GROMACS .gro file of C-alpha atoms in nm:
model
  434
    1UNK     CA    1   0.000   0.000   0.000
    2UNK     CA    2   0.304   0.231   0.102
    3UNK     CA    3   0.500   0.138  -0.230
    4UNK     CA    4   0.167   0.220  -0.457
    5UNK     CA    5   0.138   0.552  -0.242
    6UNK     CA    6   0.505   0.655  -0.310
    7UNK     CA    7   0.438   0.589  -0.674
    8UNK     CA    8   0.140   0.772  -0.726
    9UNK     CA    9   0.284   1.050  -0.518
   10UNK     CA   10   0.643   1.052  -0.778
   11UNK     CA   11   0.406   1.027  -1.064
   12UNK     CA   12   0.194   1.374  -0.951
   13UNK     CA   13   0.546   1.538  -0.899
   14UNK     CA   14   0.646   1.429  -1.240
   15UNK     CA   15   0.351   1.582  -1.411
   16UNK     CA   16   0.350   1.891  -1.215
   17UNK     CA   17   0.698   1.951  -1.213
   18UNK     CA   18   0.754   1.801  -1.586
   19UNK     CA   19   0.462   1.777  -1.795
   20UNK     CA   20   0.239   2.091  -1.636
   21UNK     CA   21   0.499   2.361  -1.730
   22UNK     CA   22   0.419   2.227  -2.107
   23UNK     CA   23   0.056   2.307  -2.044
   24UNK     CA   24   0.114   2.652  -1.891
   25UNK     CA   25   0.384   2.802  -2.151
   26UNK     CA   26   0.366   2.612  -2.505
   27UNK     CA   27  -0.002   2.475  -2.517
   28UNK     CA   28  -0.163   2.786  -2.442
   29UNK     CA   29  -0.026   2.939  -2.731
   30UNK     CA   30  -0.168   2.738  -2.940
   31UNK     CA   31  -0.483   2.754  -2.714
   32UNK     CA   32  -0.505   3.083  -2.796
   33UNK     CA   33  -0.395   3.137  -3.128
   34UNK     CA   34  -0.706   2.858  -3.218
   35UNK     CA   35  -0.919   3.089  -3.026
   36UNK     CA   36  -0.847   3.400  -3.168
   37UNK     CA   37  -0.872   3.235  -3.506
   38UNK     CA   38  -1.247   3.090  -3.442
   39UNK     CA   39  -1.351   3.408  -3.339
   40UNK     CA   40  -1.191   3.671  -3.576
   41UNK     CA   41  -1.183   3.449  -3.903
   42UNK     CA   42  -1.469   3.239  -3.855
   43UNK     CA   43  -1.689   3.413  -3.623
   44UNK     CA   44  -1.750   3.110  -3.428
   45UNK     CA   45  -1.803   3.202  -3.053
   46UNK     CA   46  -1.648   2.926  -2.829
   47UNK     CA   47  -1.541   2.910  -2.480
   48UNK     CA   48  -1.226   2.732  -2.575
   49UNK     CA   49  -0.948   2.984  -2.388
   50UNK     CA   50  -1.221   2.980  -2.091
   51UNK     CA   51  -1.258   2.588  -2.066
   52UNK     CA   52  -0.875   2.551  -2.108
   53UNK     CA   53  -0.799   2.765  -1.805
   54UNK     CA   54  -1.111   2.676  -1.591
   55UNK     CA   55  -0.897   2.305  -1.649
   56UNK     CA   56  -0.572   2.453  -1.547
   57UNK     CA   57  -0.737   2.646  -1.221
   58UNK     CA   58  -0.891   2.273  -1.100
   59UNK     CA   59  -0.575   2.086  -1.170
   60UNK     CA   60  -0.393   2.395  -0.930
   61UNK     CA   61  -0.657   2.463  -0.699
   62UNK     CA   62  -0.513   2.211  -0.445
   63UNK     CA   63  -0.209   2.437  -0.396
   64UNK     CA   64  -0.405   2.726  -0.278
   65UNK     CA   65  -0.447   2.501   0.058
   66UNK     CA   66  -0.066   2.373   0.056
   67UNK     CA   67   0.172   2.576   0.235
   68UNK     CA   68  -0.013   2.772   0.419
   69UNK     CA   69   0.220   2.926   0.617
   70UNK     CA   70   0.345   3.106   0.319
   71UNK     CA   71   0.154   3.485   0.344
   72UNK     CA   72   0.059   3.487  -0.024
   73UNK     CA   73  -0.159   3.165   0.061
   74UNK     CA   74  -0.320   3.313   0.334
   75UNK     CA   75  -0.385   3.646   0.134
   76UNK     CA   76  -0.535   3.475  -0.132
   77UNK     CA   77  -0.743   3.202   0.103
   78UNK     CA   78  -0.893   3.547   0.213
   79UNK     CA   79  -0.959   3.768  -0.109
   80UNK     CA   80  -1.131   3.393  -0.215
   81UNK     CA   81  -1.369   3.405   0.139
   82UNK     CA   82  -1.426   3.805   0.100
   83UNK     CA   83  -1.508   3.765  -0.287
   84UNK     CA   84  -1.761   3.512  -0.221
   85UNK     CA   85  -1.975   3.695   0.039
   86UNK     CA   86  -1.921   4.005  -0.188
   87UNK     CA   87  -2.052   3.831  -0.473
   88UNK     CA   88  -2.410   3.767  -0.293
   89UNK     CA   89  -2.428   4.117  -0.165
   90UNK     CA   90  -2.352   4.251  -0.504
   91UNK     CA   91  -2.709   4.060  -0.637
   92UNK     CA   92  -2.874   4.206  -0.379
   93UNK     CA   93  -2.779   4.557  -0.403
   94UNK     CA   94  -2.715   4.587  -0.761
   95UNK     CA   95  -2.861   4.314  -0.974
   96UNK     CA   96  -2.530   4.256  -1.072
   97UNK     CA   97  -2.499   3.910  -1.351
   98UNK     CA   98  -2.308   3.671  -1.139
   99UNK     CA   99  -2.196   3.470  -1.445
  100UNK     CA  100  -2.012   3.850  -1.548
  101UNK     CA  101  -1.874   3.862  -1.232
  102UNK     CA  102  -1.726   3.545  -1.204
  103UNK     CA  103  -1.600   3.508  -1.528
  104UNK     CA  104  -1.408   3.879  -1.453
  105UNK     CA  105  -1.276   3.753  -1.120
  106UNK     CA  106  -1.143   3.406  -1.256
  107UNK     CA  107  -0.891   3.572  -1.467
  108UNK     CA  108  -0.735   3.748  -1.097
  109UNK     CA  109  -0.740   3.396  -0.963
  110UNK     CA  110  -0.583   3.236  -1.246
  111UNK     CA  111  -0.286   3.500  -1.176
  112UNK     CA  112  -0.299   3.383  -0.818
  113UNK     CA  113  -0.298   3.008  -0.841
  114UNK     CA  114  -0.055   3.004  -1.086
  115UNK     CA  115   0.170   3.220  -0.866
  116UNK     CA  116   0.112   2.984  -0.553
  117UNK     CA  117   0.185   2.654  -0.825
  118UNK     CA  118   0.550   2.759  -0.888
  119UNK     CA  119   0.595   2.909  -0.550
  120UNK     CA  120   0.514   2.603  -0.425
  121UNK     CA  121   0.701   2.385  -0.649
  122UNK     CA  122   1.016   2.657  -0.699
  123UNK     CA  123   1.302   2.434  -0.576
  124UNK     CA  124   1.184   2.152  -0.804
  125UNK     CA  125   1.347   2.367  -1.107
  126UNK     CA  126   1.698   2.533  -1.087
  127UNK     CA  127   1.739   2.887  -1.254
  128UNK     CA  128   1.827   2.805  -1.606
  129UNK     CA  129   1.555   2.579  -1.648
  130UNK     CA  130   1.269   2.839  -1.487
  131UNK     CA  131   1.441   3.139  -1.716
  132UNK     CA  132   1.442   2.879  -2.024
  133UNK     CA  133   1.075   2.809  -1.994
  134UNK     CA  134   0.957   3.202  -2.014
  135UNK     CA  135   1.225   3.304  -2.278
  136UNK     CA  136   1.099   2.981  -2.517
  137UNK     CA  137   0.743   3.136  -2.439
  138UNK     CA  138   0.847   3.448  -2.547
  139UNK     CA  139   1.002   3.324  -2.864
  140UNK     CA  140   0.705   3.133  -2.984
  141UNK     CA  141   0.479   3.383  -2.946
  142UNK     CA  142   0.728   3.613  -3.101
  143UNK     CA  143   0.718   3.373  -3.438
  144UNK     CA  144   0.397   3.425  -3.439
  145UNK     CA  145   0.399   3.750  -3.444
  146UNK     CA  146   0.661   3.812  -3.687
  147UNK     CA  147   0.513   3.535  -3.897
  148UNK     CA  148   0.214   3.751  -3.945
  149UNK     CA  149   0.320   4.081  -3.989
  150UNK     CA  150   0.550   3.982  -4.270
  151UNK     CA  151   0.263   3.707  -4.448
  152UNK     CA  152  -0.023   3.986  -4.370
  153UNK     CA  153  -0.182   3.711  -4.207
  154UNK     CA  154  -0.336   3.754  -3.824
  155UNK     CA  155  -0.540   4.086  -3.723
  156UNK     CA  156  -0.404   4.450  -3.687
  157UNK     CA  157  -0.368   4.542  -3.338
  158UNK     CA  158  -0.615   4.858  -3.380
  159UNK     CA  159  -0.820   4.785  -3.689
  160UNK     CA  160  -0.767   4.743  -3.983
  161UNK     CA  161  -0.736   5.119  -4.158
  162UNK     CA  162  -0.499   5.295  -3.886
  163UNK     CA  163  -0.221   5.226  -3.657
  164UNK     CA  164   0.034   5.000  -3.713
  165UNK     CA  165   0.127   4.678  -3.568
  166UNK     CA  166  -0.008   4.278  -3.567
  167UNK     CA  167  -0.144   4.065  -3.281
  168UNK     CA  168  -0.146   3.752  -3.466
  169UNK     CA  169  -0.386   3.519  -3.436
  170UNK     CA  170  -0.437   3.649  -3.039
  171UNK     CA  171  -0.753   3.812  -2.944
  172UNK     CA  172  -0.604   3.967  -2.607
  173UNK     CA  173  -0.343   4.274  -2.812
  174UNK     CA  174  -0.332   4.431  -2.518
  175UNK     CA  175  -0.191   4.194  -2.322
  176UNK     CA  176   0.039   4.070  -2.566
  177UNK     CA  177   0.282   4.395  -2.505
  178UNK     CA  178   0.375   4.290  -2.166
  179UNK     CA  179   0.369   3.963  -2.246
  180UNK     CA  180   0.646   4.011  -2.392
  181UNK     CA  181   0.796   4.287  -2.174
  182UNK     CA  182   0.847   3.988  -1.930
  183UNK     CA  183   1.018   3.739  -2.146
  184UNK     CA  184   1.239   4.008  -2.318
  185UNK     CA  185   1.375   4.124  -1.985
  186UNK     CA  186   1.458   3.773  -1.868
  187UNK     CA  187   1.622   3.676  -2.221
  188UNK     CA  188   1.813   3.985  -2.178
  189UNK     CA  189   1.958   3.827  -1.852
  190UNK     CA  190   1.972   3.481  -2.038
  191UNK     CA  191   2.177   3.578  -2.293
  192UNK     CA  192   2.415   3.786  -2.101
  193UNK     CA  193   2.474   3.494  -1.873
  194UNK     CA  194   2.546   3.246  -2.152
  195UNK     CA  195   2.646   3.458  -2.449
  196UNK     CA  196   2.563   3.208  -2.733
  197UNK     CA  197   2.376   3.268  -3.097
  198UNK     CA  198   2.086   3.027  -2.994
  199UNK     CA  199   1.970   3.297  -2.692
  200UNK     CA  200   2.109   3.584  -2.901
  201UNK     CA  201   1.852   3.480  -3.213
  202UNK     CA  202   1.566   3.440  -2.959
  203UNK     CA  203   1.631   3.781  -2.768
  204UNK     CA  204   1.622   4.005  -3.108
  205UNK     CA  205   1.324   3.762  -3.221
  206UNK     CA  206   1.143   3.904  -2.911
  207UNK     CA  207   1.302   4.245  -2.984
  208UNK     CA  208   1.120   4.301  -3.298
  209UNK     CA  209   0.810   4.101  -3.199
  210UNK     CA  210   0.755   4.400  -2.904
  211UNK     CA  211   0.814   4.640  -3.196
  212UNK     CA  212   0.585   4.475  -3.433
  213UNK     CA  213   0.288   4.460  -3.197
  214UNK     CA  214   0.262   4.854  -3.256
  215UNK     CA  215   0.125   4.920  -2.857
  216UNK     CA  216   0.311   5.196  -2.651
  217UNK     CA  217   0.409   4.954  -2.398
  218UNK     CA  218   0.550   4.733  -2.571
  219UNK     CA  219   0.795   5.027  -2.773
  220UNK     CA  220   0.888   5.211  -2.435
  221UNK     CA  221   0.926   4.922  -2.216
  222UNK     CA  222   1.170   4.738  -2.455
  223UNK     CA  223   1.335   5.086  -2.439
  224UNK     CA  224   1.385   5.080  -2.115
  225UNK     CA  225   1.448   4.759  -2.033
  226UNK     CA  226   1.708   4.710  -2.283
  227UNK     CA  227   1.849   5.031  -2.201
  228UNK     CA  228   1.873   5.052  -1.846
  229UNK     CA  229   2.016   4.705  -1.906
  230UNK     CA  230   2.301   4.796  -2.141
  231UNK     CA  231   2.390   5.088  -1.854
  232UNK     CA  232   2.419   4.826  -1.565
  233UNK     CA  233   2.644   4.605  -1.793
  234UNK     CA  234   2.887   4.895  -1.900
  235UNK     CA  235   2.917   5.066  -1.502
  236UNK     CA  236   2.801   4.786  -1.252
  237UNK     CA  237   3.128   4.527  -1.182
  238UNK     CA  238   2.906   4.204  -1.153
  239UNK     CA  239   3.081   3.837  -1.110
  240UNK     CA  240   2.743   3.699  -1.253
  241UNK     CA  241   2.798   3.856  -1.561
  242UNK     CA  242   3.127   3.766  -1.595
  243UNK     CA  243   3.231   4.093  -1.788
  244UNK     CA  244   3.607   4.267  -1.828
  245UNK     CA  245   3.675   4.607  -1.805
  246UNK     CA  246   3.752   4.525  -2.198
  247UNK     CA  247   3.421   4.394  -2.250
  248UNK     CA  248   3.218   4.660  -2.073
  249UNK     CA  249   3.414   4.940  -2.319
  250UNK     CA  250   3.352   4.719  -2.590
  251UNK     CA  251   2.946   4.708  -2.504
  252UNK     CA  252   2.995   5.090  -2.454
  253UNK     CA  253   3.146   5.145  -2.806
  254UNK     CA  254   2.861   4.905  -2.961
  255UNK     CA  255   2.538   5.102  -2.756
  256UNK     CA  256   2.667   5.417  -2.838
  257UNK     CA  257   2.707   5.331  -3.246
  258UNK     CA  258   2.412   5.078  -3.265
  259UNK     CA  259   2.218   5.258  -3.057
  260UNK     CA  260   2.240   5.606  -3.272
  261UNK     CA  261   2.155   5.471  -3.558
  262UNK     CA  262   1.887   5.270  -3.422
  263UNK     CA  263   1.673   5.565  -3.295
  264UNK     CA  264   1.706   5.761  -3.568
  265UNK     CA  265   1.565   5.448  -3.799
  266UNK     CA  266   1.315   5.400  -3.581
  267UNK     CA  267   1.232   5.800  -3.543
  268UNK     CA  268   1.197   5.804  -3.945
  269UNK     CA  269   0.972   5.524  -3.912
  270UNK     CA  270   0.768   5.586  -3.635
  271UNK     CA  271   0.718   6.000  -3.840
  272UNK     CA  272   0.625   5.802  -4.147
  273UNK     CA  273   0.276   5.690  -3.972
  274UNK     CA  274  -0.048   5.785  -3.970
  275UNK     CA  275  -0.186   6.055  -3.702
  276UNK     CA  276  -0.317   5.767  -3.490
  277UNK     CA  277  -0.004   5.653  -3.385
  278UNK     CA  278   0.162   5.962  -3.403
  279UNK     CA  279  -0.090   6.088  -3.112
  280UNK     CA  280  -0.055   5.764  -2.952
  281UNK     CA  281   0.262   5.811  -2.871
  282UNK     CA  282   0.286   6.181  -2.752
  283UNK     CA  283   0.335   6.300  -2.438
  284UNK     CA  284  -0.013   6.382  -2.435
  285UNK     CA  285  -0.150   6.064  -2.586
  286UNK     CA  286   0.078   5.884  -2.319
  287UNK     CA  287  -0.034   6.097  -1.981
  288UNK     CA  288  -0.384   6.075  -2.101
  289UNK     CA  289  -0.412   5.730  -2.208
  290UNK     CA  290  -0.700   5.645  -2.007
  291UNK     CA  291  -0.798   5.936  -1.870
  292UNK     CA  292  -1.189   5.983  -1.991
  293UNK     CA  293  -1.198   5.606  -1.888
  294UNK     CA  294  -1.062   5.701  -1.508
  295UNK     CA  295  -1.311   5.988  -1.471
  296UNK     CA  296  -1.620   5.741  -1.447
  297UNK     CA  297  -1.438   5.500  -1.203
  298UNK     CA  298  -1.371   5.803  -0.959
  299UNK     CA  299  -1.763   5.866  -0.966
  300UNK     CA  300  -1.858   5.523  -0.858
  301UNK     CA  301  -1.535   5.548  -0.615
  302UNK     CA  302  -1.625   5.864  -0.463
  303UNK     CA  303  -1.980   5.764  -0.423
  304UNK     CA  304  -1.894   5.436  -0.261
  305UNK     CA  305  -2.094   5.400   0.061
  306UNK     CA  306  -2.014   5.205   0.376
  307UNK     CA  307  -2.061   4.805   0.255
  308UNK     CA  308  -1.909   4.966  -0.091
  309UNK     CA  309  -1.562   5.081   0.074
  310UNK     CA  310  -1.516   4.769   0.183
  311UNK     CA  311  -1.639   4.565  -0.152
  312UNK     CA  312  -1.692   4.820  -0.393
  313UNK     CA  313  -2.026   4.760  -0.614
  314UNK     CA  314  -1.906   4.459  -0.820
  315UNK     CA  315  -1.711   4.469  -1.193
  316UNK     CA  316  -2.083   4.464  -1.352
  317UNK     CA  317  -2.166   4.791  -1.177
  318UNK     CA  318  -1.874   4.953  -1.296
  319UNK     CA  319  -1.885   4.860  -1.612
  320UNK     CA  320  -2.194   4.961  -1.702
  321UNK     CA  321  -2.205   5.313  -1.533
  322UNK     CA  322  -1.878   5.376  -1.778
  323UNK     CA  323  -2.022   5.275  -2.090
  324UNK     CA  324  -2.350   5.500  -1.981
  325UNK     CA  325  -2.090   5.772  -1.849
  326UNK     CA  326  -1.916   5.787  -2.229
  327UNK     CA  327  -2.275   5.703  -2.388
  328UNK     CA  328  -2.125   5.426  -2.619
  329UNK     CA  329  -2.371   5.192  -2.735
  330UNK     CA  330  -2.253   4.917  -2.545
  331UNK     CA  331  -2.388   4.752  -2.254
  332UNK     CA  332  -2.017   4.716  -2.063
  333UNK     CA  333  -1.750   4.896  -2.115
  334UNK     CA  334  -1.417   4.848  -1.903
  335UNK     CA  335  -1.228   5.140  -1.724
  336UNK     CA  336  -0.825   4.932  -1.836
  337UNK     CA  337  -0.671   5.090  -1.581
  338UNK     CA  338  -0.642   4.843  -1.327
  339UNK     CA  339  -0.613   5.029  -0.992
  340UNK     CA  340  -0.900   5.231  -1.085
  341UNK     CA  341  -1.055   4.931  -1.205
  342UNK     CA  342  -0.973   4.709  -0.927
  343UNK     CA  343  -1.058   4.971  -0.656
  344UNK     CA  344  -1.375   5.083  -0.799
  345UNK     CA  345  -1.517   4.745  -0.860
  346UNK     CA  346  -1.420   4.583  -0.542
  347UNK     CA  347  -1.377   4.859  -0.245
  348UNK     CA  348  -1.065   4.970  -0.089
  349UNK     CA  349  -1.070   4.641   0.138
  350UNK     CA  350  -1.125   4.361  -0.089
  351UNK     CA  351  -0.961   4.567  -0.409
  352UNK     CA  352  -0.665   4.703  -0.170
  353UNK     CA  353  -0.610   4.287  -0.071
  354UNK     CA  354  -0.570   4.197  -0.467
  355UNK     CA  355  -0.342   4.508  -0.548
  356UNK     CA  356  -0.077   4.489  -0.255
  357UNK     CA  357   0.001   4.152  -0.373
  358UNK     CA  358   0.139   4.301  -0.663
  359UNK     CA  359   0.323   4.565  -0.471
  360UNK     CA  360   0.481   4.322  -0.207
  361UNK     CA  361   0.667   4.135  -0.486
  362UNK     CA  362   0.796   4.449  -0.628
  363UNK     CA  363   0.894   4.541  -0.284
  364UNK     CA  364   1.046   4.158  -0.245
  365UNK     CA  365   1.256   4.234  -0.533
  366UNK     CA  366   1.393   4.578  -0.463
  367UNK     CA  367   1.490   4.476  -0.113
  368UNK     CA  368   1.643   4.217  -0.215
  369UNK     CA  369   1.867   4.378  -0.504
  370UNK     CA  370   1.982   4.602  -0.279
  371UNK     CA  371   2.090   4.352  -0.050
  372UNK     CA  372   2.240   4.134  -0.340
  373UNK     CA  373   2.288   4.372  -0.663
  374UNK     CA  374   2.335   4.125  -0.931
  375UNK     CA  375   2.211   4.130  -1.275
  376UNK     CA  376   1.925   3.906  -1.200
  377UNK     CA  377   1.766   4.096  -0.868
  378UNK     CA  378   1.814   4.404  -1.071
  379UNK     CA  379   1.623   4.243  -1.408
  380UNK     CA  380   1.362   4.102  -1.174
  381UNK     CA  381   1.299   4.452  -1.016
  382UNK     CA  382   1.286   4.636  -1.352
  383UNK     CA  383   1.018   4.387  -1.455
  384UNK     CA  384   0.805   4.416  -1.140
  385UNK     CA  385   0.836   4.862  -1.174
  386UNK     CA  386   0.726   4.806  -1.546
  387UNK     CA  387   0.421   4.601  -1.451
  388UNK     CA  388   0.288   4.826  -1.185
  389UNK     CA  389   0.373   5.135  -1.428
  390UNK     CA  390   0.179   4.903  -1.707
  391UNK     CA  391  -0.113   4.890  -1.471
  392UNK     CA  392  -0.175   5.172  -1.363
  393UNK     CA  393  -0.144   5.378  -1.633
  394UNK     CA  394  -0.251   5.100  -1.948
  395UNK     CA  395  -0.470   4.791  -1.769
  396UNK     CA  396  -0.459   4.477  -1.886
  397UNK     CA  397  -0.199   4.347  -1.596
  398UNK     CA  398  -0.389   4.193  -1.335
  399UNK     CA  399  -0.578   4.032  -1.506
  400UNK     CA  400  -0.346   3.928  -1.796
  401UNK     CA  401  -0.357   3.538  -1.831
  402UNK     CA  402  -0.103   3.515  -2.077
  403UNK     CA  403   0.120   3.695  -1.818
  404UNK     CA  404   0.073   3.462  -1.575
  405UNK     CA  405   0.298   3.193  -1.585
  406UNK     CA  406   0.608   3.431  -1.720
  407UNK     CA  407   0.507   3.674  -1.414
  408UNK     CA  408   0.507   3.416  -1.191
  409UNK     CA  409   0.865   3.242  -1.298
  410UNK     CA  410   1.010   3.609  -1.214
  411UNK     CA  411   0.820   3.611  -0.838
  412UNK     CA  412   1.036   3.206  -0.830
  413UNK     CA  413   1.334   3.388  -0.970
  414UNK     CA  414   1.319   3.667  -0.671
  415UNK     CA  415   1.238   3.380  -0.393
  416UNK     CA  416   1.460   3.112  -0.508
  417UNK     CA  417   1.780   2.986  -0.342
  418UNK     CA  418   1.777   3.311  -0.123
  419UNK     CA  419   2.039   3.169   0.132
  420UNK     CA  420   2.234   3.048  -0.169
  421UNK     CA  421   2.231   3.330  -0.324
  422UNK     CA  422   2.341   3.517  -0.038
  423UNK     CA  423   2.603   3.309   0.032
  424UNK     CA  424   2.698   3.330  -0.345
  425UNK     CA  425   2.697   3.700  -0.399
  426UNK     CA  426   2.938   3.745  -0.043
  427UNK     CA  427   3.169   3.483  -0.130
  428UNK     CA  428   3.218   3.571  -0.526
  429UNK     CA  429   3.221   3.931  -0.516
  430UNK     CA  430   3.487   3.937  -0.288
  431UNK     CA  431   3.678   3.673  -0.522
  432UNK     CA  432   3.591   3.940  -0.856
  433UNK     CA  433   3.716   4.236  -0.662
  434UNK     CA  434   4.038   4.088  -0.566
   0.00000   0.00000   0.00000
């Protein structure tokens, strides 16, 4: 009985540890690539992304109850109990469609078990492996993408006579751009760790696939990652890295001439667009991105009585006071920008609970590069500033399912090892400084 126990336990290890990762990174893409294509193409309506995730949240549920010590376990176990009582009270009060609700609040969870899956499980993989599985991701998807935009196959990110850029066969554009964001900056830190052709092809395949999408997040934050990158490798001394004093001038030389004639391609390019873009990408089009969507959610915020501070009036609520606040024809109309979103469709309690999980990892990971600057604290903490930046200002973060998995690898990444790595960072910098 013991022996068939032991078995069956080593055979659920294998598939979570082995097989799962599979199902998380490289069969959702095609998940959603056959989704996007039944609805764009053939305008066949089918639940398939939905189903395919509802699977992943049963086969991951369990872990929500597993280490419960953790603090992100216990945060969630609660946002799970407050959502659920909020959920009845929102029928009450508002006649709000429980099926909307749900299906709005499954995409948070799905960022949350999937977080508490490879927390769980994050000494199971070592570092190469975990960085390996986002920056494949990233490169797939990035085929895709480039595929497209070249053939003229897929759908144009904003329609099909302005803007520029391709989504491919996804329906989700907008979450594509930081997508992407997160696998760049960790084959950025992939490739300068091992600098072979294999993880050099992948990184400029992701490169122009964050280009090629056409959004402003994905332009500015591969900007700034790879920029603020190419500074730490030419003035921060970093045994991880593994770079000379030769080979840091030698990077200087190569950002300063690449990099000028870089921007001013891409400034002749970006000019030679339509108006849409053009205002897309101003200051003004950037500060305001969202702003006539934000004015609506701070009505329903500042009208927020007492059982509404704590859990808001529901996602339906919201919704549908912003698409009567802008009178669009629609019935729902969302406010993507998610701490306005968040806050006005779930309180300052309950919505307050879902956001400072996202702020507690960024804090993880700044504490802990400070501690420990290396390349890979510092990549991790980049990635974490860009996604609250992302949020707040462009949506589509929080509730990003294709994120997910790639978000969660970095959270791993920041936890991972910690007394190792502590024990590595004293021990070889003082070997690389003397």
């Amino acid at each position: 009985m013991t022996s068939r126990y032991s078995l069956f336990k080593i055979n659920i290890n294998r598939f979570y540890t082995e097989t799962f990762p599979k199902i998380l990174f490289l069969y959702s893409i095609f998940v959603d690539c056959i989704n996007g294509f039944l609805q764009e193409s053939c305008n066949i309506i089918l639940p398939v992304a939905v189903v395919y995730r509802t699977i992943i949240i049963l086969l991951i549920l369990p872990f929500l109850f597993k280490n419960v010590r953790f603090w992100g376990n216990k945060l969630v176990i609660l946002i799970l109990i407050i959502y659920c009582c909020a959920l009845v009270l929102w029928h009450i009060m508002s006649d709000s469609s429980i099926s909307f609700e749900i299906n709005y609040f499954a995409r948070i969870f799905y960022f949350h078990v999937i977080l508490l899956y490879f927390l769980f499980y994050r000494n199971e993989w070592d570092e190469d492996e975990l960085v390996r599985m986002v920056v494949n991701y990233g490169f797939y998807v990035s085929v895709i993408i480039v595929f497209c935009f070249f053939s003229g196959l897929g759908y144009k990110s904003y329609g099909e006579n302005f803007g520029f850029g391709t989504k491919g066969f996804f329906i989700a554009g907008n979450d594509l751009g930081l997508t992407l964001l997160f696998t760049l900056g960790l084959g950025i830190y992939s490739f300068l760790k091992v600098r072979d052709w294999r993880r050099g092809i992948k990184l400029l395949s992701i490169i122009l696939a964050c280009f090629l999408i056409g959004s402003r997040a994905g332009w500015f934050g591969c900007f700034l990652l790879c920029f603020f990158s190419m500074l730490y490798c030419i003035f921060k001394k970093d045994y991880s890295l593994k770079l000379s004093l030769k080979k840091r001038f030698q990077f200087l030389s190569l950002f300063m001439l690449l990099g000028s004639y870089l921007m001013v391609q891409v400034l002749e390019f970006i000019y030679s667009l339509d108006t849409y873009v053009l205002d897309k990408i101003s200051l003004e089009g950037i500060i305001n991105a969202r702003t006539w969507l934000i004015e609506s959610a701070q009505k329903v915020i500042s009208n927020f009585g007492v059982i509404s501070f704590f859990i808001g009036k529901g996602v339906c609520y919201l919704f549908r006071y912003n698409a009567e606040f802008l009178g669009t024809n629609e019935e729902y109309r969302a406010i993507e920008a998610d701490y306005y979103e968040i806050i006005g469709a779930f309180g300052y309690v309950l919505g307050g609970l879902i956001l400072i999980l996202y702020v507690a990892f960024f804090l993880k990971s700044f504490v802990t590069f400070l501690r420990y600057p290396i390349f890979k604290n510092y990549i991790c903490c980049m990635l974490f500033m860009l996604f609250l930046g992302i949020s707040y200002n462009a949506g589509h973060a929080i509730t990003n399912t294709m994120l997910a998995p790639a978000y969660s690898v970095v959270v791993v990444l920041v936890y991972k090892n910690y007394r190792d790595d502590r024990e590595k960072y004293i021990r070889k910098s003082i070997s690389y400084r003397t």
